[in-house]
Coordinates of C-alpha atoms in Angstrom, one line a residue:
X558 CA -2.6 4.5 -0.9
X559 CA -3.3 3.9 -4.3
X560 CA -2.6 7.4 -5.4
X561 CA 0.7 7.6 -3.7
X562 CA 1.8 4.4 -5.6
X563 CA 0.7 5.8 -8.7
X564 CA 3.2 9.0 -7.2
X565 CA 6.0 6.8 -6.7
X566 CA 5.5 5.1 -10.5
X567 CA 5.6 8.8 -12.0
X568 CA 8.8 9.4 -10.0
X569 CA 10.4 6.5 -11.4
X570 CA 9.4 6.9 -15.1
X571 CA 10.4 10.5 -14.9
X572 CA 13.8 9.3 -13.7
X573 CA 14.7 6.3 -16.3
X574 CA 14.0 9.0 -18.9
X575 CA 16.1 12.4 -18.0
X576 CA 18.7 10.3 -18.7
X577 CA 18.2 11.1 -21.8
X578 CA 17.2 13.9 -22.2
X579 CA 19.1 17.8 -21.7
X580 CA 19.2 19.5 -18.4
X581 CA 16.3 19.3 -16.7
X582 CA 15.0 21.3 -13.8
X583 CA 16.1 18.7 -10.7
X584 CA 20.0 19.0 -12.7
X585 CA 19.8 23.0 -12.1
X586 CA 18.9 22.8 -8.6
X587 CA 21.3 25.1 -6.4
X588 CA 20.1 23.9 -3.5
X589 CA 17.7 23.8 -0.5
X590 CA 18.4 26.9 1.0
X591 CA 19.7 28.8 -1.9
X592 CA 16.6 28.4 -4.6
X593 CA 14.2 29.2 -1.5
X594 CA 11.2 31.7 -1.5
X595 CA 9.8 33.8 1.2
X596 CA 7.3 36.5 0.5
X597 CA 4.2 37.9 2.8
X598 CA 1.4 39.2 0.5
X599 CA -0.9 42.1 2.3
X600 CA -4.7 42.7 1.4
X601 CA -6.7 45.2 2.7
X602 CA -10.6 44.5 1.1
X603 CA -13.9 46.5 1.3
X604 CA -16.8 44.7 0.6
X605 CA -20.2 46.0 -0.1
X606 CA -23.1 44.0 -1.6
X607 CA -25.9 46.3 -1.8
X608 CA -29.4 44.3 -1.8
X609 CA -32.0 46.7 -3.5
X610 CA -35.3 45.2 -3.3
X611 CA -34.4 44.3 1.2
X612 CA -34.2 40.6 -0.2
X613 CA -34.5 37.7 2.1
X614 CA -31.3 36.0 3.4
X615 CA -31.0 32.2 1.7
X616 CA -29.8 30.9 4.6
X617 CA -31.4 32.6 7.5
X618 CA -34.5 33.8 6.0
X619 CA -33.6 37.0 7.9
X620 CA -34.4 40.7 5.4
X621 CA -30.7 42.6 4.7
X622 CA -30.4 45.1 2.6
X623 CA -26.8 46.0 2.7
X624 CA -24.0 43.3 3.1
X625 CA -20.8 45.1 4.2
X626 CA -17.3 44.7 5.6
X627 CA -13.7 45.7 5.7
X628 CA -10.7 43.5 6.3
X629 CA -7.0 43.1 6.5
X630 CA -5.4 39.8 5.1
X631 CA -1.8 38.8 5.4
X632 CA -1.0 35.8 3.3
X633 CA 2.7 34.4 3.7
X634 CA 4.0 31.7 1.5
X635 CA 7.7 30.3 1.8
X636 CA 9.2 28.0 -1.2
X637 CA 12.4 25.7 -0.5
X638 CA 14.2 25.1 -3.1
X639 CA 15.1 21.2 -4.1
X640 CA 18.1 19.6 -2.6
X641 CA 20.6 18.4 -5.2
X642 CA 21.0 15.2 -6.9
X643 CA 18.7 12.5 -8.7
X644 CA 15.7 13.3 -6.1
X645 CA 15.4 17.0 -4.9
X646 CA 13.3 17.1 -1.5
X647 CA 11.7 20.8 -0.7
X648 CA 9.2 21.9 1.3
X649 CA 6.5 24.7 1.7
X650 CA 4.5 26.2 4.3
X651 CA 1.4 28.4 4.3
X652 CA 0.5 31.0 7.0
X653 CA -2.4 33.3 6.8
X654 CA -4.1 35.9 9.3
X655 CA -7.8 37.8 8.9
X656 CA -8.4 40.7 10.7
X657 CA -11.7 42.3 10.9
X658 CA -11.5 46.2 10.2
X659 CA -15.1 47.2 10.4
X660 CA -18.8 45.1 10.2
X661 CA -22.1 45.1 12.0
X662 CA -24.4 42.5 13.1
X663 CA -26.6 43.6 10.4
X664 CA -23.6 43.8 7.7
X665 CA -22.1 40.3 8.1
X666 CA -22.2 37.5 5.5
X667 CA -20.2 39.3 2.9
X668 CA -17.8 35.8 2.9
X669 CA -14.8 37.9 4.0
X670 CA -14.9 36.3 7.9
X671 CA -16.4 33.5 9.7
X672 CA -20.0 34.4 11.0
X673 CA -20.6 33.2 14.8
X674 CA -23.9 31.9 16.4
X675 CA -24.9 35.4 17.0
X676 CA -24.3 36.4 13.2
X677 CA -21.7 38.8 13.9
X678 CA -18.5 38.3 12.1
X679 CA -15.1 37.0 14.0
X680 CA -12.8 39.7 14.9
X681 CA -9.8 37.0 13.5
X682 CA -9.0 34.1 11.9
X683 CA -6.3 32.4 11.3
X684 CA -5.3 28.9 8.5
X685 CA -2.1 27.2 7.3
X686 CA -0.6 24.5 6.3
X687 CA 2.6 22.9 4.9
X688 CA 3.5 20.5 1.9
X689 CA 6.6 18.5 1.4
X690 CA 7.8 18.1 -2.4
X691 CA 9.8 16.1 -4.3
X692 CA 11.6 16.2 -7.8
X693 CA 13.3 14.1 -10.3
X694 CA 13.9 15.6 -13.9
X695 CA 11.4 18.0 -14.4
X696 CA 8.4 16.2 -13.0
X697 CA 7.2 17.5 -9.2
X698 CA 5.3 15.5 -6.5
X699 CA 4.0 17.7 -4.2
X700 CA 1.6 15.9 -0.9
X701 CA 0.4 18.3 1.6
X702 CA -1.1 22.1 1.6
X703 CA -1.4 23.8 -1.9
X704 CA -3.1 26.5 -3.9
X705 CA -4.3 24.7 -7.4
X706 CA -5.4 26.4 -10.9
X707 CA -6.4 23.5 -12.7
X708 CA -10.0 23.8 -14.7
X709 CA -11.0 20.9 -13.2
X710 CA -10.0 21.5 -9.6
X711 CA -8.8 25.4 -8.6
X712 CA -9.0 27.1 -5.6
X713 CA -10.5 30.8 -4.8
X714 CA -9.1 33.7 -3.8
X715 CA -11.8 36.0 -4.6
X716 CA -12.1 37.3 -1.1
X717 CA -9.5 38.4 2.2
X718 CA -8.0 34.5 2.6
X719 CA -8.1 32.0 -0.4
X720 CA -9.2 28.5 -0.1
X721 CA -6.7 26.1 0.6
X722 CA -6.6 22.2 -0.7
X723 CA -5.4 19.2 1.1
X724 CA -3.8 16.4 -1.2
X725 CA -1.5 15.2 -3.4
X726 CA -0.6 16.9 -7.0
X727 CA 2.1 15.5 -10.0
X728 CA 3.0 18.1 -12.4
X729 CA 5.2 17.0 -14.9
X730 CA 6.8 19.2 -18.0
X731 CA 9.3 16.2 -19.1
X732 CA 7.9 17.0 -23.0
X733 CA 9.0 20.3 -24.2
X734 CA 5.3 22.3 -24.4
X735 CA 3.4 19.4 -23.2
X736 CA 2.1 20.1 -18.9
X737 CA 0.7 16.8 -17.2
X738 CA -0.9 16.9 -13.5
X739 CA -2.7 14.2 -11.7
X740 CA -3.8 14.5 -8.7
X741 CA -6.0 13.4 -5.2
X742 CA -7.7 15.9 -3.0
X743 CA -9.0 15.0 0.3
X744 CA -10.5 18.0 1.5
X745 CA -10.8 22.1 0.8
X746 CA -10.5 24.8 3.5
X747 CA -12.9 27.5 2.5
X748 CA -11.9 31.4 2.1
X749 CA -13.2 32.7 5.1
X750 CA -13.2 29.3 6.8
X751 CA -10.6 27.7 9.2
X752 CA -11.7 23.6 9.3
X753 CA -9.7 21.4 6.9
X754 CA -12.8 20.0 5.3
X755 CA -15.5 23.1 5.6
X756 CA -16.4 22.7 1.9
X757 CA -17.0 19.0 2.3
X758 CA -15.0 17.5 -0.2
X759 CA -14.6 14.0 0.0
X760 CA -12.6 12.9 -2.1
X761 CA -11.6 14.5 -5.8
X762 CA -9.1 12.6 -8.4
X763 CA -7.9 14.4 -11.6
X764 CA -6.1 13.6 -14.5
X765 CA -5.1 15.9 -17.7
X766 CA -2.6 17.9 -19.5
X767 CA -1.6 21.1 -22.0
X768 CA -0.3 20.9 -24.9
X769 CA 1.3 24.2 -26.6
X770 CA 1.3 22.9 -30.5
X771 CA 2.6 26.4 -31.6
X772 CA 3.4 29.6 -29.9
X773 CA 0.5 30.5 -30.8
X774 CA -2.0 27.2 -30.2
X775 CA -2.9 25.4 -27.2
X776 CA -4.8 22.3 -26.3
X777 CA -6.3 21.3 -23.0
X778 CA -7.7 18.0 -21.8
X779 CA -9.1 17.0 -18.2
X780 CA -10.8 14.9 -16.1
X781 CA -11.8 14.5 -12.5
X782 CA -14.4 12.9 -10.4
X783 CA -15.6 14.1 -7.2
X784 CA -17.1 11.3 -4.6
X785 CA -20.9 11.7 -4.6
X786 CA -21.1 14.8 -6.7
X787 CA -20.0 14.6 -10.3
X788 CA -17.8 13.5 -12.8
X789 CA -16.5 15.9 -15.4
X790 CA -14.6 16.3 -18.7
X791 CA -13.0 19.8 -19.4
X792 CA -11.6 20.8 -22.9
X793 CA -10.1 23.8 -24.5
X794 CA -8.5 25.6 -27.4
X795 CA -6.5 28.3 -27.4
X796 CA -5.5 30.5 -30.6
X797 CA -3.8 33.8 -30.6
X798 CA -3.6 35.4 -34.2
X799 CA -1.2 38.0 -34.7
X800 CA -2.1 40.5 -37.6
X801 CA 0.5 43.1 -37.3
X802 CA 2.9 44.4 -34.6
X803 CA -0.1 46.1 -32.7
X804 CA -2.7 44.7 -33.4
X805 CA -4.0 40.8 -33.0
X806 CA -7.1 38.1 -32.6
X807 CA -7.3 35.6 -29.8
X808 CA -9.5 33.0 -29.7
X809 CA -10.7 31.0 -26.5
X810 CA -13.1 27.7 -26.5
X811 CA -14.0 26.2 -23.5
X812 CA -16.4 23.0 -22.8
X813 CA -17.4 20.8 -19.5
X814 CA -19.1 17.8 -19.4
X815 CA -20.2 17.1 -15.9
X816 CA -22.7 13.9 -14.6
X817 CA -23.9 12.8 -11.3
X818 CA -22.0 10.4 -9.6
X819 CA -22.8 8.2 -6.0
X820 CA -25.7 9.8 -3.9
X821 CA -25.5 12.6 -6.1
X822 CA -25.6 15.6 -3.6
X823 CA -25.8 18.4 -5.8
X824 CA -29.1 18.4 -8.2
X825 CA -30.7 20.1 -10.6
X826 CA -33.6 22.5 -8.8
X827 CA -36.3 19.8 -9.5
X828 CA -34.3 16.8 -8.6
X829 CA -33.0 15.5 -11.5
X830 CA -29.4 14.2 -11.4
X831 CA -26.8 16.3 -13.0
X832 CA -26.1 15.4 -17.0
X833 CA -25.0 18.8 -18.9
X834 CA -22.4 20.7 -21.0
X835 CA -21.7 23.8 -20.6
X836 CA -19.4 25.4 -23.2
X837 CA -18.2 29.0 -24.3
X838 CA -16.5 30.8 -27.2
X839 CA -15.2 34.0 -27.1
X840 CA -12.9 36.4 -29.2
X841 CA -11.2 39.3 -28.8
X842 CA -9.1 41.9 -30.7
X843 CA -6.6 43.7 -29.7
X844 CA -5.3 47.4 -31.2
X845 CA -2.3 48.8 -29.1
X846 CA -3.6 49.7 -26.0
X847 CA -7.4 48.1 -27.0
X848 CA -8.7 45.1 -26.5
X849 CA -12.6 44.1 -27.5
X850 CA -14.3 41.2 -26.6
X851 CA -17.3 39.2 -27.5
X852 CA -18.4 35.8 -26.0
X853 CA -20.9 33.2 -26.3
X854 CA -22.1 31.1 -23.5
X855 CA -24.7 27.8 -23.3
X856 CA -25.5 25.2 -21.0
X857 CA -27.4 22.4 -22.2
X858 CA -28.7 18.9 -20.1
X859 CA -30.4 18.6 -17.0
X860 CA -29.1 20.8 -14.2
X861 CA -26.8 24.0 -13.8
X862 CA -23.1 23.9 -14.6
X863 CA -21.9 22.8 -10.6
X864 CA -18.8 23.6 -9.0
X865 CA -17.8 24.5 -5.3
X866 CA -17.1 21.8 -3.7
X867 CA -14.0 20.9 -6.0
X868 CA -12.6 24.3 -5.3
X869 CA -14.6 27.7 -5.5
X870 CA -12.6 28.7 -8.8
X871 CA -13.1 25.7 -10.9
X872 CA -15.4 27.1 -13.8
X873 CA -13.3 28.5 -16.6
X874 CA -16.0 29.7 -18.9
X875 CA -16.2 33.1 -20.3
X876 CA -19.4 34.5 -19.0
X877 CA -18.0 33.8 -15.3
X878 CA -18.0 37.5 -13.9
X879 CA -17.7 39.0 -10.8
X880 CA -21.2 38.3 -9.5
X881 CA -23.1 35.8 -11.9
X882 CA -21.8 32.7 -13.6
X883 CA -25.0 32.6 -16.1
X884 CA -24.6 28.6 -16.0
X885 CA -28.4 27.7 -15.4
X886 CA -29.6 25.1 -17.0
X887 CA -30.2 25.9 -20.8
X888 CA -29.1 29.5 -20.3
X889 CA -27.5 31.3 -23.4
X890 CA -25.4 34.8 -22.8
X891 CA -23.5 37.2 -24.5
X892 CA -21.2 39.2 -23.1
X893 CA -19.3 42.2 -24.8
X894 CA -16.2 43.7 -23.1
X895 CA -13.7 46.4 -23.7
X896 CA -10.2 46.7 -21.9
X897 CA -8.2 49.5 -22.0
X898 CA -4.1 49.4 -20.5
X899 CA -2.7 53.2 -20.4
X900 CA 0.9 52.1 -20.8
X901 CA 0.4 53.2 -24.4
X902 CA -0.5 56.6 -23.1
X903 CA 2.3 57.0 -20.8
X904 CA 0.5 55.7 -17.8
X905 CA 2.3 52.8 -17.2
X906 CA -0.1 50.2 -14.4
X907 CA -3.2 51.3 -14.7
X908 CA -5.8 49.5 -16.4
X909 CA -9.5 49.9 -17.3
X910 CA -12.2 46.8 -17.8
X911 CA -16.1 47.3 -18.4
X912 CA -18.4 44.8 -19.6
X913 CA -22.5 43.5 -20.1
X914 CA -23.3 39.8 -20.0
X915 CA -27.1 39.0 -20.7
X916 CA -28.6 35.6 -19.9
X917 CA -31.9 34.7 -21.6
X918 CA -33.7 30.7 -21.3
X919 CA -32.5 29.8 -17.9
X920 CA -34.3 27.4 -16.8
X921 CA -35.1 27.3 -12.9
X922 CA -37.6 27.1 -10.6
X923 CA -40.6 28.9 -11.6
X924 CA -39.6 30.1 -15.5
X925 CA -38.3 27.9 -18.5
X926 CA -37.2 32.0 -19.7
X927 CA -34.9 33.2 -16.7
X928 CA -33.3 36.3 -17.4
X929 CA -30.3 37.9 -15.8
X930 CA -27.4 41.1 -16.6
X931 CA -24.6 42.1 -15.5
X932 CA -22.5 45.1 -15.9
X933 CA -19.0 45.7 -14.4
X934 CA -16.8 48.2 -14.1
X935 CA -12.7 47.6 -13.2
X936 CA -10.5 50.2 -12.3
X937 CA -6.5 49.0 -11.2
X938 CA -3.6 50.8 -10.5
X939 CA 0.0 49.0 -9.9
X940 CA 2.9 51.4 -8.9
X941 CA 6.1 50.7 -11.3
X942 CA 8.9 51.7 -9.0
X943 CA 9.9 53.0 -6.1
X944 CA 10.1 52.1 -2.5
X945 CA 6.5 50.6 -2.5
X946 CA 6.6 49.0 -5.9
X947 CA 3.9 46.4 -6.9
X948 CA 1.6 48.5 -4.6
X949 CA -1.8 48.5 -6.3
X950 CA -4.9 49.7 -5.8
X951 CA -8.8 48.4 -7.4
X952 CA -11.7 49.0 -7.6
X953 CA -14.6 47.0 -8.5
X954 CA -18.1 47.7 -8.9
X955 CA -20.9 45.2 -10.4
X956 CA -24.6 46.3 -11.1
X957 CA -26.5 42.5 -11.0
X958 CA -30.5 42.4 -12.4
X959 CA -33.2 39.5 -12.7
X960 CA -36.9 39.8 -13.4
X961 CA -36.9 36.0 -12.3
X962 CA -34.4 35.5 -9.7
X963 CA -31.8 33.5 -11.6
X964 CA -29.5 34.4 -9.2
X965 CA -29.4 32.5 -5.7
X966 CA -30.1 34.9 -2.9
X967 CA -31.1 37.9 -4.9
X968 CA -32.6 39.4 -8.2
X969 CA -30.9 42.7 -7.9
X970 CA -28.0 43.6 -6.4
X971 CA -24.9 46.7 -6.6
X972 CA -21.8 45.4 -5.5
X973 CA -18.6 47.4 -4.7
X974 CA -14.8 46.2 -4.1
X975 CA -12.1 48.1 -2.9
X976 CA -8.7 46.4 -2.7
X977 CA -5.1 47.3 -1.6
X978 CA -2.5 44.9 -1.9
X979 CA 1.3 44.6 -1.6
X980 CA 3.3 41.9 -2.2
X981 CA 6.5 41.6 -0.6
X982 CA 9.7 39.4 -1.5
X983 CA 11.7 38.9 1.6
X984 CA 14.3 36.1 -0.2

């Protein structure tokens, strides 16, 4: 239990120092009952993967051309708050229900529901979990149940359910714009999976921190190693330039270093042990209610950029889009994107995205010159008021192409989301 010692030294440090320092966190704690959180978030997703040349399934071998599904999620989360005094105790608990809306036998696989023997989708599912948390100061020790965003370890929620992770996170913000986490994860429940460990995570430790030098610059450091898959090193750099009252620069750098570690169970495509970087640059300017964007993305070394079974959202790079990662080994893409928020025009919640990524030089089985595109389209609507507030509706639409079937599974695919969702606060 070396990690829970490690948990218990953190505790301790963090409480020798608030004595020092102003009120902290723990020191504004109202109490168990009276800082607590309930809220049940609804979801109801259409799925549609369209596969236009009748490709091959990459599992069963089996010819689909069309991948689609309609579901209804219900994700409920409740949030104690800490009881009072030098150690605050809370808990959290997890509940979440999938209900199947409409599929086929020859529509499953869209990753929205478990598949059964018979390759028909489950009509439910059902995961959860809880957590118990403790705090001294401002520093939280949470073991148990827990959605995590780190760049090093996140989970997904790109589907009806989002993965879930099993461990034990410290997140500390006892420095005034500095965030610490460590952290030990013992397994990952998959999104439209219902065994603790379906994503077969052994074990993952991470270590790292943000730093906020200005308002308007941030630093990122971390590190994690995952048993018999990889270790990695993730930096970035943040920098937000304002020119004027409307108008502004941000600029976003972003780097892993990953290598094979153990048996190594995730290779490059001819066998070779993982031993890249993979880094991105992008920048974007903003005029009142417009936003353009241009990135840069590489991957160099032996092997893709790998991620997956350290949590299905753990690749922060800027050519990561909706249906392509372009991370094969010694791919370069660019990407150009324009936003547009109608606030400025008295629409208020509804937002616009389309962009183009192009990947050139990937190198994978069959080509050193892979190339790939992707174009999306992103439509969102949120309702401002009202009885149904925070309603939204979305829609997403990606059109995916390879002459060389860079992408696993397919070279050309049209892919369409619809998504409702309403959050609701119940305390």
């Amino acid at each position: 239990m070396r990690v829970m010692k490690w948990s218990m030294i953190a505790l301790a440090v963090a409480a020798g120092t608030s004595q020092l320092a102003l009120a902290s966190s723990q020191d504004e704690s109202k109490g168990f009952i009276e800082d607590s959180k309930l809220s049940v978030k609804t979801r109801m997703l259409y799925f549609s993967r369209d596969f236009r040349n009748n490709d091959r399934d990459p599992i069963t071998g089996d010819r689909q051309s069309r991948r689609e599904e309609t579901g209804l999620g219900f994700l409920g989360t409740f949030e104690s708050g800490f009881t009072q005094g030098t150690v605050g105790v809370g808990v959290d608990a997890i509940g979440m229900l999938g209900l199947k809306l409409d599929s086929g036998k020859g529509r499953a696989g869209t990753g929205l529901f478990p598949t059964g023997s018979d390759g028909r989708s489950e009509d439910e599912y059902s995961k959860g979990g809880g957590a118990v948390k403790f705090r001294v100061s401002d520093t939280v020790l949470k073991v148990g149940d827990q959605f995590t965003a780190l760049p090093v370890f996140a989970t997904d929620d790109s589907r009806l359910l989002p993965e879930i992770a099993q461990g034990t996170l410290i997140t500390s913000n006892e420095i005034k714009g500095l965030t610490l986490h460590a952290g030990h994860f013992t397994s990952l429940t998959a999104q439209e999976q219902t065994d603790r460990d379906s994503l077969r995570l052994k074990e993952a430790n991470v270590v790292g921190g943000t730093y906020a030098i200005t308002d308007t610059l941030s630093t990122s450091l971390y590190y994690s190693k995952v048993e018999d898959y990889w270790r990695k090193y993730y930096a970035n750099v943040n920098w937000a330039l304002p020119i004027s009252d409307k108008q502004g620069l941000v600029f976003d750098f972003n780097i892993y270093d990953t290598k094979s570690e153990g048996s190594a169970d995730y290779r490059a495509f001819d066998g070779d042990k993982l031993d890249n970087r993979a880094f991105s640059l992008s920048g974007a300017y903003n005029i009142g209610a417009h936003t353009f964007t241009l990135a840069y993305q590489k991957v160099s070394g032996d092997g893709d950029y790998g991620y997956g079974v350290d949590g299905g959202g753990t690749i922060f790079l800027a050519n990561s889009v909706a249906r392509s990662d372009f991370n094969a080994e010694d791919e370069k893409s660019w990407q150009a994107r324009y936003d547009l928020n109608f606030a400025e025009y008295g629409i208020p919640g509804l937002t616009f995205m389309t962009r183009y990524v192009r990947g050139t030089d990937a190198n994978v089985a069959g080509t050193s010159n892979g190339k790939e595109w992707e174009r999306d389209v992103d439509v969102k609507y949120v309702l401002q008021e009202g009885p149904a507030k925070d309603l939204s509706f979305r829609v997403r639409q990606a059109t995916y192409r390879s002459s060389d079937g860079v992408y696993y599974g397919s070279s050309s695919i049209d892919e369409l989301r619809l998504i409702v969702e309403y959050p609701l606060s119940i305390l």
